[in-house]
CSV table of C-alpha atoms and ligand atoms in Angstrom, one decimal:
chain,number,residue,atom,x,y,z
A,2,MET,CA,0.0,0.0,0.0
A,3,ASN,CA,1.2,3.5,-0.7
A,4,PRO,CA,2.1,5.5,2.4
A,5,CYS,CA,-0.2,8.2,3.6
A,6,ALA,CA,0.1,11.5,1.8
A,7,PRO,CA,0.5,14.5,4.2
A,8,VAL,CA,-1.5,17.6,3.3
A,9,SER,CA,1.0,20.4,2.4
A,10,ALA,CA,-1.4,23.1,1.2
A,11,CYS,CA,-5.1,23.7,1.8
A,12,ARG,CA,-7.2,21.4,-0.5
A,13,CYS,CA,-9.5,24.3,-1.4
A,14,CYS,CA,-7.5,27.5,-1.6
A,15,GLY,CA,-3.9,26.2,-1.7
A,16,GLY,CA,-3.0,28.3,1.3
A,17,GLY,CA,-0.4,27.0,3.8
A,18,ARG,CA,-1.7,28.2,7.2
A,19,LEU,CA,-3.2,25.0,8.5
A,20,GLU,CA,-4.0,24.8,12.2
A,21,SER,CA,-4.7,21.8,14.4
A,22,VAL,CA,-8.4,21.4,15.5
A,23,LEU,CA,-8.8,17.8,16.8
A,24,ASP,CA,-6.0,15.3,17.0
A,25,MET,CA,-7.4,11.8,17.8
A,26,GLY,CA,-4.1,10.0,17.3
A,27,ASP,CA,-3.7,6.7,15.4
A,28,MET,CA,-7.2,5.3,14.6
A,29,PRO,CA,-8.5,2.3,12.6
A,30,LEU,CA,-10.3,2.8,9.3
A,31,ALA,CA,-13.9,3.4,10.1
A,32,ASN,CA,-15.2,0.7,7.6
A,33,ASP,CA,-12.4,-1.8,8.3
A,34,PHE,CA,-14.7,-4.4,10.0
A,35,HIS,CA,-12.5,-7.3,11.0
A,36,ASN,CA,-12.4,-10.9,12.4
A,37,GLY,CA,-9.9,-10.3,15.2
A,38,GLU,CA,-6.8,-10.0,13.2
A,39,ALA,CA,-4.4,-7.0,13.6
A,40,ARG,CA,-5.4,-4.2,11.4
A,41,PRO,CA,-3.4,-1.0,10.5
A,42,ARG,CA,-4.0,2.4,12.1
A,43,PHE,CA,-3.5,5.8,10.6
A,44,PRO,CA,-3.3,9.3,12.1
A,45,LEU,CA,-6.7,11.0,12.4
A,46,HIS,CA,-6.0,14.7,12.8
A,47,LEU,CA,-8.4,17.5,11.8
A,48,LEU,CA,-6.9,20.8,10.7
A,49,VAL,CA,-8.5,24.0,9.6
A,50,CYS,CA,-7.2,26.5,7.0
A,51,GLN,CA,-6.9,30.0,8.4
A,52,ASP,CA,-7.3,31.5,4.9
A,53,CYS,CA,-10.6,29.9,3.7
A,54,TRP,CA,-11.5,28.0,6.9
A,55,HIS,CA,-11.7,24.7,5.1
A,56,GLY,CA,-11.5,21.7,7.5
A,57,GLN,CA,-9.2,18.9,6.3
A,58,LEU,CA,-7.3,15.9,7.6
A,59,SER,CA,-3.6,16.1,8.0
A,60,VAL,CA,-2.9,12.9,5.9
A,61,ALA,CA,-4.7,11.1,3.1
A,62,VAL,CA,-4.9,7.4,3.4
A,63,PRO,CA,-4.7,5.9,-0.1
A,64,GLY,CA,-8.1,5.6,-1.8
A,65,GLU,CA,-7.2,2.1,-2.8
A,66,ALA,CA,-7.3,1.1,0.9
A,67,LEU,CA,-10.6,2.9,1.6
A,68,PHE,CA,-12.8,2.6,-1.4
A,69,ARG,CA,-12.0,-0.6,-3.4
A,70,HIS,CA,-14.1,-2.6,-0.9
A,71,TYR,CA,-16.9,-0.6,0.6
A,72,ALA,CA,-19.3,-1.7,3.4
A,73,TYR,CA,-21.6,1.2,3.2
A,74,LEU,CA,-24.8,0.8,1.1
A,75,SER,CA,-26.8,3.9,0.1
A,76,GLY,CA,-30.1,1.9,-0.2
A,77,GLY,CA,-29.9,0.8,3.4
A,78,SER,CA,-31.9,3.7,4.7
A,79,ARG,CA,-35.4,4.6,3.8
A,80,THR,CA,-34.8,8.3,4.7
A,81,PHE,CA,-31.9,8.4,2.3
A,82,ARG,CA,-34.0,6.9,-0.5
A,83,ASP,CA,-36.6,9.6,0.0
A,84,HIS,CA,-33.9,12.2,-0.1
A,85,CYS,CA,-32.7,10.7,-3.4
A,86,ARG,CA,-36.2,10.9,-4.9
A,87,GLN,CA,-36.2,14.6,-4.0
A,88,LEU,CA,-32.8,15.1,-5.6
A,89,VAL,CA,-34.1,13.5,-8.9
A,90,ALA,CA,-37.0,15.8,-9.0
A,91,ALA,CA,-34.8,18.9,-8.3
A,92,ALA,CA,-32.3,17.9,-10.9
A,93,LEU,CA,-34.8,17.2,-13.7
A,94,GLY,CA,-36.4,20.7,-13.0
A,95,LEU,CA,-33.0,22.3,-13.7
A,96,VAL,CA,-32.3,21.0,-17.3
A,97,SER,CA,-34.3,20.9,-20.5
A,98,VAL,CA,-33.3,18.4,-23.1
A,99,PRO,CA,-35.7,19.1,-26.0
A,100,GLY,CA,-37.2,15.9,-27.4
A,101,GLY,CA,-34.6,13.7,-25.6
A,102,ARG,CA,-33.9,11.8,-22.5
A,103,PRO,CA,-31.6,13.6,-20.1
A,104,ALA,CA,-28.2,11.8,-19.8
A,105,VAL,CA,-27.3,11.4,-16.1
A,106,LEU,CA,-24.0,10.5,-14.6
A,107,ASP,CA,-23.8,9.6,-10.9
A,108,ILE,CA,-20.3,9.7,-9.5
A,109,ALA,CA,-19.6,7.2,-6.7
A,110,CYS,CA,-22.9,5.6,-7.5
A,111,ASN,CA,-22.5,3.0,-4.7
A,112,ASP,CA,-25.3,0.4,-4.9
A,113,GLY,CA,-27.2,2.3,-7.7
A,114,THR,CA,-30.0,3.6,-5.5
A,115,LEU,CA,-30.0,7.1,-7.0
A,116,LEU,CA,-29.3,5.9,-10.5
A,117,SER,CA,-32.3,3.5,-10.4
A,118,LEU,CA,-34.5,6.5,-9.4
A,119,PHE,CA,-33.2,8.5,-12.4
A,120,ARG,CA,-33.8,5.6,-14.7
A,121,ASP,CA,-37.4,5.2,-13.4
A,122,ALA,CA,-37.8,8.9,-14.2
A,123,GLY,CA,-37.0,8.2,-17.8
A,124,CYS,CA,-33.3,9.2,-17.9
A,125,ASP,CA,-30.4,7.6,-19.7
A,126,VAL,CA,-28.1,6.7,-16.8
A,127,MET,CA,-24.5,5.8,-16.1
A,128,GLY,CA,-22.5,5.4,-12.9
A,129,VAL,CA,-18.9,5.5,-11.8
A,130,GLU,CA,-17.8,3.7,-8.7
A,131,PRO,CA,-14.4,2.6,-7.4
A,132,ALA,CA,-15.7,-0.2,-5.0
A,133,ARG,CA,-15.6,-3.5,-6.8
A,134,ASN,CA,-17.7,-5.3,-4.3
A,135,LEU,CA,-20.7,-3.0,-5.0
A,136,LYS,CA,-20.9,-4.2,-8.7
A,137,ARG,CA,-23.2,-7.1,-7.8
A,138,TYR,CA,-25.8,-4.6,-6.6
A,139,THR,CA,-25.6,-2.4,-9.7
A,140,ASP,CA,-25.5,-5.5,-11.9
A,141,ARG,CA,-28.7,-6.7,-10.2
A,142,LEU,CA,-30.4,-3.4,-11.1
A,143,GLY,CA,-29.0,-3.6,-14.7
A,144,MET,CA,-27.0,-0.3,-14.3
A,145,PRO,CA,-24.0,0.5,-16.5
A,146,VAL,CA,-21.2,1.3,-14.1
A,147,VAL,CA,-17.6,2.0,-14.8
A,148,ASN,CA,-15.2,0.9,-12.0
A,149,ALA,CA,-13.0,3.9,-11.4
A,150,PHE,CA,-11.9,6.8,-9.1
A,151,TRP,CA,-13.3,10.1,-10.5
A,152,GLY,CA,-11.1,12.8,-11.9
A,153,THR,CA,-10.2,14.2,-15.3
A,154,ASP,CA,-8.6,10.9,-16.5
A,155,ALA,CA,-11.8,8.9,-15.7
A,156,ALA,CA,-13.9,11.7,-17.3
A,157,LEU,CA,-12.0,11.6,-20.5
A,158,ALA,CA,-12.0,7.8,-20.6
A,159,LEU,CA,-15.8,7.8,-20.6
A,160,GLY,CA,-15.8,9.5,-24.0
A,161,ARG,CA,-19.3,10.9,-23.6
A,162,LYS,CA,-21.2,13.9,-22.1
A,163,PHE,CA,-24.1,14.3,-19.7
A,164,ASP,CA,-26.9,16.8,-18.9
A,165,VAL,CA,-26.9,16.1,-15.2
A,166,ILE,CA,-23.9,15.0,-13.0
A,167,THR,CA,-24.6,14.1,-9.4
A,168,ALA,CA,-21.9,13.6,-6.7
A,169,GLN,CA,-23.4,12.7,-3.3
A,170,ASN,CA,-21.0,12.4,-0.4
A,171,VAL,CA,-17.9,11.9,-2.5
A,172,LEU,CA,-16.2,15.3,-3.0
A,173,ALA,CA,-15.1,15.4,0.6
A,174,HIS,CA,-13.5,12.0,0.1
A,175,VAL,CA,-11.0,12.9,-2.6
A,176,PRO,CA,-7.5,14.2,-2.2
A,177,ASP,CA,-7.8,16.6,-5.2
A,178,PRO,CA,-11.3,18.2,-5.3
A,179,GLY,CA,-10.1,20.6,-8.0
A,180,ASP,CA,-9.4,17.7,-10.4
A,181,PHE,CA,-12.7,16.2,-9.4
A,182,LEU,CA,-14.5,19.4,-10.6
A,183,ALA,CA,-12.3,19.6,-13.7
A,184,GLY,CA,-13.5,16.0,-14.6
A,185,CYS,CA,-17.1,17.1,-14.2
A,186,ALA,CA,-16.5,20.1,-16.5
A,187,ALA,CA,-14.9,17.8,-19.1
A,188,CYS,CA,-18.0,15.7,-19.6
A,189,LEU,CA,-20.9,18.1,-19.0
A,190,ASN,CA,-23.1,19.1,-21.9
A,191,ALA,CA,-23.8,22.8,-22.6
A,192,GLY,CA,-26.7,23.9,-20.3
A,193,GLY,CA,-26.0,21.0,-18.0
A,194,VAL,CA,-25.8,21.0,-14.2
A,195,VAL,CA,-23.6,19.4,-11.6
A,196,LEU,CA,-25.3,18.7,-8.2
A,197,VAL,CA,-22.8,18.2,-5.4
A,198,GLU,CA,-23.7,17.2,-1.9
A,199,PHE,CA,-21.6,16.8,1.2
A,200,PRO,CA,-21.9,17.3,5.0
A,201,TYR,CA,-21.8,20.9,6.2
A,202,SER,CA,-18.8,21.9,8.4
A,203,LEU,CA,-20.9,24.5,10.2
A,204,GLU,CA,-23.2,21.7,11.4
A,205,MET,CA,-20.2,19.6,12.5
A,206,VAL,CA,-18.7,22.5,14.5
A,207,THR,CA,-21.9,23.9,16.0
A,208,ARG,CA,-23.6,20.5,16.7
A,209,ASN,CA,-20.4,18.8,18.0
A,210,GLU,CA,-20.5,16.2,15.2
A,211,PHE,CA,-16.9,15.3,15.8
A,212,ASP,CA,-17.5,11.7,14.8
A,213,THR,CA,-18.1,12.7,11.2
A,214,VAL,CA,-14.3,12.9,11.2
A,215,TYR,CA,-12.8,9.7,9.8
A,216,HIS,CA,-10.2,8.8,7.3
A,217,GLU,CA,-12.6,8.7,4.4
A,218,HIS,CA,-13.5,12.4,4.9
A,219,LEU,CA,-10.5,14.4,3.8
A,220,SER,CA,-12.5,17.6,3.5
A,221,TYR,CA,-15.0,19.5,5.8
A,222,PHE,CA,-16.5,22.1,3.5
A,223,SER,CA,-18.2,25.4,4.3
A,224,VAL,CA,-19.9,27.6,1.7
A,225,ASN,CA,-16.9,29.9,2.1
A,226,SER,CA,-14.3,27.2,1.4
A,227,PHE,CA,-16.3,25.5,-1.3
A,228,ALA,CA,-16.7,28.9,-3.0
A,229,ARG,CA,-12.9,29.3,-3.0
A,230,LEU,CA,-12.5,25.9,-4.7
A,231,VAL,CA,-15.2,26.6,-7.3
A,232,GLY,CA,-13.6,30.0,-7.9
A,233,ARG,CA,-10.5,28.0,-9.2
A,234,SER,CA,-12.7,25.7,-11.4
A,235,PRO,CA,-14.6,26.1,-14.7
A,236,PHE,CA,-17.8,26.5,-12.7
A,237,HIS,CA,-19.8,29.0,-10.8
A,238,ILE,CA,-22.2,28.3,-7.9
A,239,ALA,CA,-25.7,28.8,-9.1
A,240,ASP,CA,-27.5,27.8,-5.9
A,241,VAL,CA,-27.1,26.1,-2.6
A,242,THR,CA,-29.6,24.4,-0.3
A,243,ARG,CA,-29.3,23.1,3.2
A,244,LEU,CA,-30.3,19.5,3.7
A,245,SER,CA,-31.0,17.5,6.8
A,246,VAL,CA,-29.3,14.3,5.7
A,247,HIS,CA,-26.0,13.1,7.3
A,248,GLY,CA,-26.4,15.4,10.3
A,249,GLY,CA,-26.8,18.5,8.0
A,250,SER,CA,-25.5,18.7,4.5
A,251,LEU,CA,-25.3,21.2,1.6
A,252,ARG,CA,-26.4,20.7,-2.0
A,253,PHE,CA,-24.7,23.0,-4.5
A,254,THR,CA,-25.9,23.5,-8.1
A,255,LEU,CA,-22.9,24.3,-10.3
A,256,ARG,CA,-23.1,25.6,-13.9
A,257,LYS,CA,-20.2,26.2,-16.3
A,258,GLY,CA,-18.7,29.7,-16.8
A,259,PRO,CA,-19.5,32.8,-14.8
A,260,GLY,CA,-23.1,33.4,-13.8
A,261,PRO,CA,-25.5,34.6,-11.1
A,262,HIS,CA,-26.2,32.9,-7.9
A,263,THR,CA,-29.3,32.8,-5.7
A,264,PRO,CA,-29.4,34.9,-2.4
A,265,ALA,CA,-29.0,31.6,-0.5
A,266,VAL,CA,-25.3,31.7,-1.1
A,267,GLY,CA,-24.8,35.1,0.6
A,268,ASP,CA,-27.3,34.1,3.4
A,269,LEU,CA,-25.2,31.0,4.3
A,270,LEU,CA,-22.0,33.0,4.2
A,271,GLN,CA,-23.5,35.4,6.7
A,272,ASP,CA,-24.6,32.4,8.8
A,273,GLU,CA,-21.0,31.2,8.8
A,274,GLN,CA,-19.8,34.6,9.8
A,275,ASP,CA,-22.3,34.8,12.6
A,276,ALA,CA,-21.4,31.3,13.9
A,277,GLY,CA,-17.8,32.3,14.2
A,278,MET,CA,-16.6,29.9,11.5
A,279,PHE,CA,-13.9,32.4,10.4
A,280,ARG,CA,-12.0,32.6,13.7
A,281,LEU,CA,-9.8,30.0,15.4
A,282,SER,CA,-11.4,30.3,18.8
A,283,THR,CA,-14.6,28.6,17.5
A,284,TYR,CA,-12.6,25.5,16.6
A,285,ARG,CA,-10.8,25.5,20.0
A,286,GLU,CA,-14.2,25.6,21.7
A,287,PHE,CA,-15.4,22.7,19.5
A,288,ARG,CA,-12.4,20.7,20.7
A,289,GLU,CA,-13.2,21.5,24.3
A,290,ARG,CA,-16.8,20.4,24.0
A,291,VAL,CA,-15.8,17.1,22.4
A,292,GLY,CA,-13.4,16.5,25.4
A,293,ALA,CA,-16.3,17.2,27.8
A,294,SER,CA,-18.6,14.8,25.9
A,295,ARG,CA,-15.9,12.1,26.1
A,296,THR,CA,-15.6,12.5,29.9
A,297,GLN,CA,-19.4,12.5,30.4
A,298,PHE,CA,-20.0,9.5,28.1
A,299,ARG,CA,-17.3,7.4,29.8
A,300,ALA,CA,-18.8,8.2,33.1
A,301,LEU,CA,-22.2,7.1,31.9
A,302,VAL,CA,-20.9,3.8,30.6
A,303,ALA,CA,-19.1,3.1,33.8
A,304,GLY,CA,-22.2,4.0,35.8
A,305,LEU,CA,-24.4,1.6,33.8
A,306,ARG,CA,-21.8,-1.2,34.0
A,307,ALA,CA,-21.5,-0.7,37.8
A,308,VAL,CA,-25.2,-1.5,38.1
A,309,GLY,CA,-24.9,-4.5,35.8
A,310,GLU,CA,-26.8,-3.0,32.9
A,311,LYS,CA,-26.2,-4.1,29.3
A,312,MET,CA,-25.1,-1.5,26.8
A,313,ILE,CA,-25.3,-2.1,23.1
A,314,GLY,CA,-25.2,0.1,19.9
A,315,TYR,CA,-27.6,0.5,17.0
A,316,GLY,CA,-26.1,1.2,13.5
A,317,ALA,CA,-22.4,0.2,13.0
A,318,SER,CA,-21.8,3.6,11.3
A,319,ALA,CA,-18.4,5.0,10.5
A,320,LYS,CA,-19.3,7.8,12.9
A,321,GLY,CA,-20.0,5.3,15.6
A,322,VAL,CA,-16.6,3.7,15.0
A,323,THR,CA,-14.9,7.1,15.5
A,324,MET,CA,-16.8,7.7,18.7
A,325,LEU,CA,-16.2,4.2,20.2
A,326,ASN,CA,-12.4,4.5,19.5
A,327,HIS,CA,-12.0,8.2,20.4
A,328,PHE,CA,-14.0,7.8,23.6
A,329,ASP,CA,-12.3,4.4,24.1
A,330,VAL,CA,-15.4,2.5,25.2
A,331,GLU,CA,-16.6,-1.1,24.7
A,332,LEU,CA,-20.2,-2.2,24.2
A,333,ASP,CA,-21.7,-5.7,24.4
A,334,TYR,CA,-22.6,-5.7,20.7
A,335,VAL,CA,-23.8,-3.4,17.9
A,336,VAL,CA,-26.9,-4.2,15.9
A,337,ASP,CA,-26.8,-3.4,12.2
A,338,ASP,CA,-29.2,-4.3,9.4
A,339,THR,CA,-26.5,-4.4,6.8
A,340,GLU,CA,-25.5,-8.0,6.0
A,341,LEU,CA,-22.0,-7.0,4.9
A,342,LYS,CA,-21.2,-5.9,8.5
A,343,GLN,CA,-22.9,-8.7,10.5
A,344,GLY,CA,-20.7,-11.4,11.9
A,345,ARG,CA,-17.6,-9.1,12.0
A,346,LEU,CA,-16.1,-6.9,14.7
A,347,ILE,CA,-16.2,-3.1,15.0
A,348,PRO,CA,-12.9,-1.6,13.7
A,349,GLY,CA,-10.4,-1.0,16.5
A,350,ARG,CA,-12.7,-2.7,19.0
A,351,THR,CA,-13.7,-6.3,19.9
A,352,ILE,CA,-17.4,-5.5,19.7
A,353,PRO,CA,-19.3,-7.9,17.5
A,354,VAL,CA,-21.8,-6.6,14.9
A,355,VAL,CA,-25.0,-8.7,14.9
A,356,GLY,CA,-28.3,-8.7,13.0
A,357,PRO,CA,-31.6,-7.3,14.4
A,358,GLU,CA,-32.9,-10.8,15.2
A,359,VAL,CA,-30.7,-10.7,18.3
A,360,LEU,CA,-32.8,-7.9,19.8
A,361,ARG,CA,-35.9,-10.1,19.7
A,362,ARG,CA,-34.3,-12.6,22.0
A,363,GLU,CA,-33.1,-10.0,24.6
A,364,PRO,CA,-35.0,-10.1,27.8
A,365,GLY,CA,-35.3,-7.0,30.0
A,366,ARG,CA,-34.3,-3.4,29.3
A,367,LEU,CA,-31.4,-2.4,27.1
A,368,ASN,CA,-29.4,0.7,26.9
A,369,ILE,CA,-29.0,1.4,23.2
A,370,VAL,CA,-26.5,3.9,22.0
A,371,VAL,CA,-27.7,5.3,18.7
A,372,LEU,CA,-24.5,5.2,16.8
A,373,ALA,CA,-26.2,6.2,13.5
A,374,TRP,CA,-27.7,9.3,15.3
A,375,ASN,CA,-28.4,10.9,11.9
A,376,TRP,CA,-31.2,8.2,11.5
A,377,LEU,CA,-32.6,8.6,15.0
A,378,ALA,CA,-36.2,8.6,14.0
A,379,GLU,CA,-35.8,5.5,11.8
A,380,ILE,CA,-33.8,3.6,14.4
A,381,ARG,CA,-36.2,4.5,17.2
A,382,GLU,CA,-39.1,3.1,15.2
A,383,ARG,CA,-37.1,0.0,14.3
A,384,VAL,CA,-36.3,-0.7,18.0
A,385,ARG,CA,-39.9,-0.1,18.9
A,386,SER,CA,-41.2,-2.5,16.3
A,387,LEU,CA,-38.7,-5.2,17.5
A,388,ARG,CA,-39.0,-4.7,21.3
A,389,GLY,CA,-41.7,-2.2,22.2
A,390,ASP,CA,-41.0,0.8,24.5
A,391,ARG,CA,-38.9,-0.8,27.3
A,392,ASP,CA,-35.4,0.4,26.2
A,393,ASN,CA,-33.4,3.5,26.8
A,394,LEU,CA,-31.8,5.3,23.8
A,395,LEU,CA,-28.5,7.1,24.5
A,396,LEU,CA,-27.1,9.8,22.3
A,397,TYR,CA,-23.7,11.6,22.3
A,398,VAL,CA,-24.3,14.2,19.6
A,399,PRO,CA,-24.7,17.2,20.1
A,400,GLY,CA,-24.1,16.2,23.7
A,401,VAL,CA,-24.5,13.1,25.9
A,402,TYR,CA,-28.2,12.5,26.7
A,403,CYS,CA,-30.8,9.8,27.0
A,404,CYS,CA,-34.2,9.8,25.4
A,405,ASP,CA,-37.0,7.6,26.6
A,406,LEU,CA,-35.0,7.2,29.8
A,407,ALA,CA,-36.9,6.9,33.1
A,408,PRO,CA,-34.5,8.2,35.8
A,409,ARG,CA,-32.9,5.4,37.7
A,410,GLU,CA,-30.9,5.3,40.9
A,411,GLY,CA,-27.2,5.4,40.6
A,412,VAL,CA,-27.1,6.4,36.9
A,413,THR,CA,-26.8,9.9,35.7
A,414,ALA,CA,-26.3,11.0,32.1
B,511,LIG,P1,-24.6,6.1,8.2
B,511,LIG,O1,-24.8,6.9,9.4
B,511,LIG,O2,-25.6,6.2,7.1
B,511,LIG,O3,-23.2,6.3,7.6
B,511,LIG,P2,-21.7,6.5,8.1
B,511,LIG,O4,-21.2,5.1,8.1
B,511,LIG,O5,-21.2,7.3,6.9
B,511,LIG,O6,-21.6,7.1,9.4
B,511,LIG,O7,-24.6,4.5,8.7
B,511,LIG,C1,-25.7,4.0,9.2
B,511,LIG,C2,-25.5,2.6,9.6
B,511,LIG,O8,-26.7,2.3,10.4
B,511,LIG,C3,-25.4,1.7,8.5
B,511,LIG,O9,-24.5,0.6,8.8
B,511,LIG,C4,-26.8,1.1,8.4
B,511,LIG,C5,-27.3,1.1,9.8
B,511,LIG,N1,-28.7,1.2,9.9
B,511,LIG,C6,-29.4,0.1,10.4
B,511,LIG,O10,-28.8,-0.9,10.6
B,511,LIG,N2,-30.8,0.2,10.5
B,511,LIG,C7,-31.5,1.3,10.2
B,511,LIG,O11,-32.7,1.4,10.3
B,511,LIG,C8,-30.7,2.5,9.7
B,511,LIG,C9,-31.4,3.8,9.4
B,511,LIG,C10,-29.4,2.4,9.6
B,512,LIG,ZN1,-7.8,27.2,2.5
């Protein structure tokens, strides 16, 4: 495997004034589910650029190690499928292809969830995806998918152009986001749009979503930092929308050349200014709040263990892996509905991942840490349908708290 590449200049603006925000030391890869064998660890250190305030990791683990085999499936969540339906409607409202079927490219198309919705809407679809193990899902759906990492080389190799290009939760994963956008420009038809989505750094900082920091996420974009990147690309930002998915995300509409943008862009820049995103003290306060959550969560776990209570997790998310390792806690097991994760151990821990059927057999009350807190409503319903109302749900973002928890002696959250 290639060694990690340290970041030498800001991935958005090219500036060199990178400051430490949160150093978690050497950590396992968040999707490296294992069977007990020794696995590699890599530095997990969040920095922020003092010129454009782009958040970024100090080193890039090679994409070959992260994305050739991928355990995350887009279609696993109903909420996310609904979100994709809404994206399809928005995208098709932005282009007009007289007399023809819009050609759609989905970059990092994962299991083909979004592509199949575009196809159902009458589009001519194509995907690009580096994970080889996901091919069986897209094959099952009959999707044409090229196995590649995105950039100008992959774009030119496609040899065709598109009216709509979508890139959900992938731009933050790439070491050279400028080349990523250049690739989009190379295969976009005149009048076409690029729709890019990624988690919003303002949400991460203000809501203490420290666990969205893991090796796959090289970048933590704000409107300010993304605008700097786009300013160095062939595109302009035409629009931006805030989304609730993944703990709070942004969707940008990009069009080629210079052009106007909606007032939403200026409004969000003002929000960032108001939230203190352009000063270092905000990031220091974020680090302090994460430290306080760690202390509080460890005390909660110790308290529950002391009174002999079982503690499990729901949703073996990458975020949960960051939390369990950074907070250094063990759980009895983690339930996940994804078959690919079941029967294996949580990265960096010895916690087994099991299927939901285990919950049906559990007597008594459980303390369930919602590790995929971005799907809280869905997971709460899932637990209720499997077990009724008897359990306690525990959350650690934006702070440590219990929901559905009747106060009990000896345990404080
Ligand atoms: P997610 O938060 O989507 O992503 P990330 O890994 O990027 O942090 O991960 C959610 C995990 O939770 C995923 O492994 C699927 C699982 N899950 C369930 O098992 N059941 C559910 O009902 C939902 C919504 C998620
Ligand atoms: Zn910068």
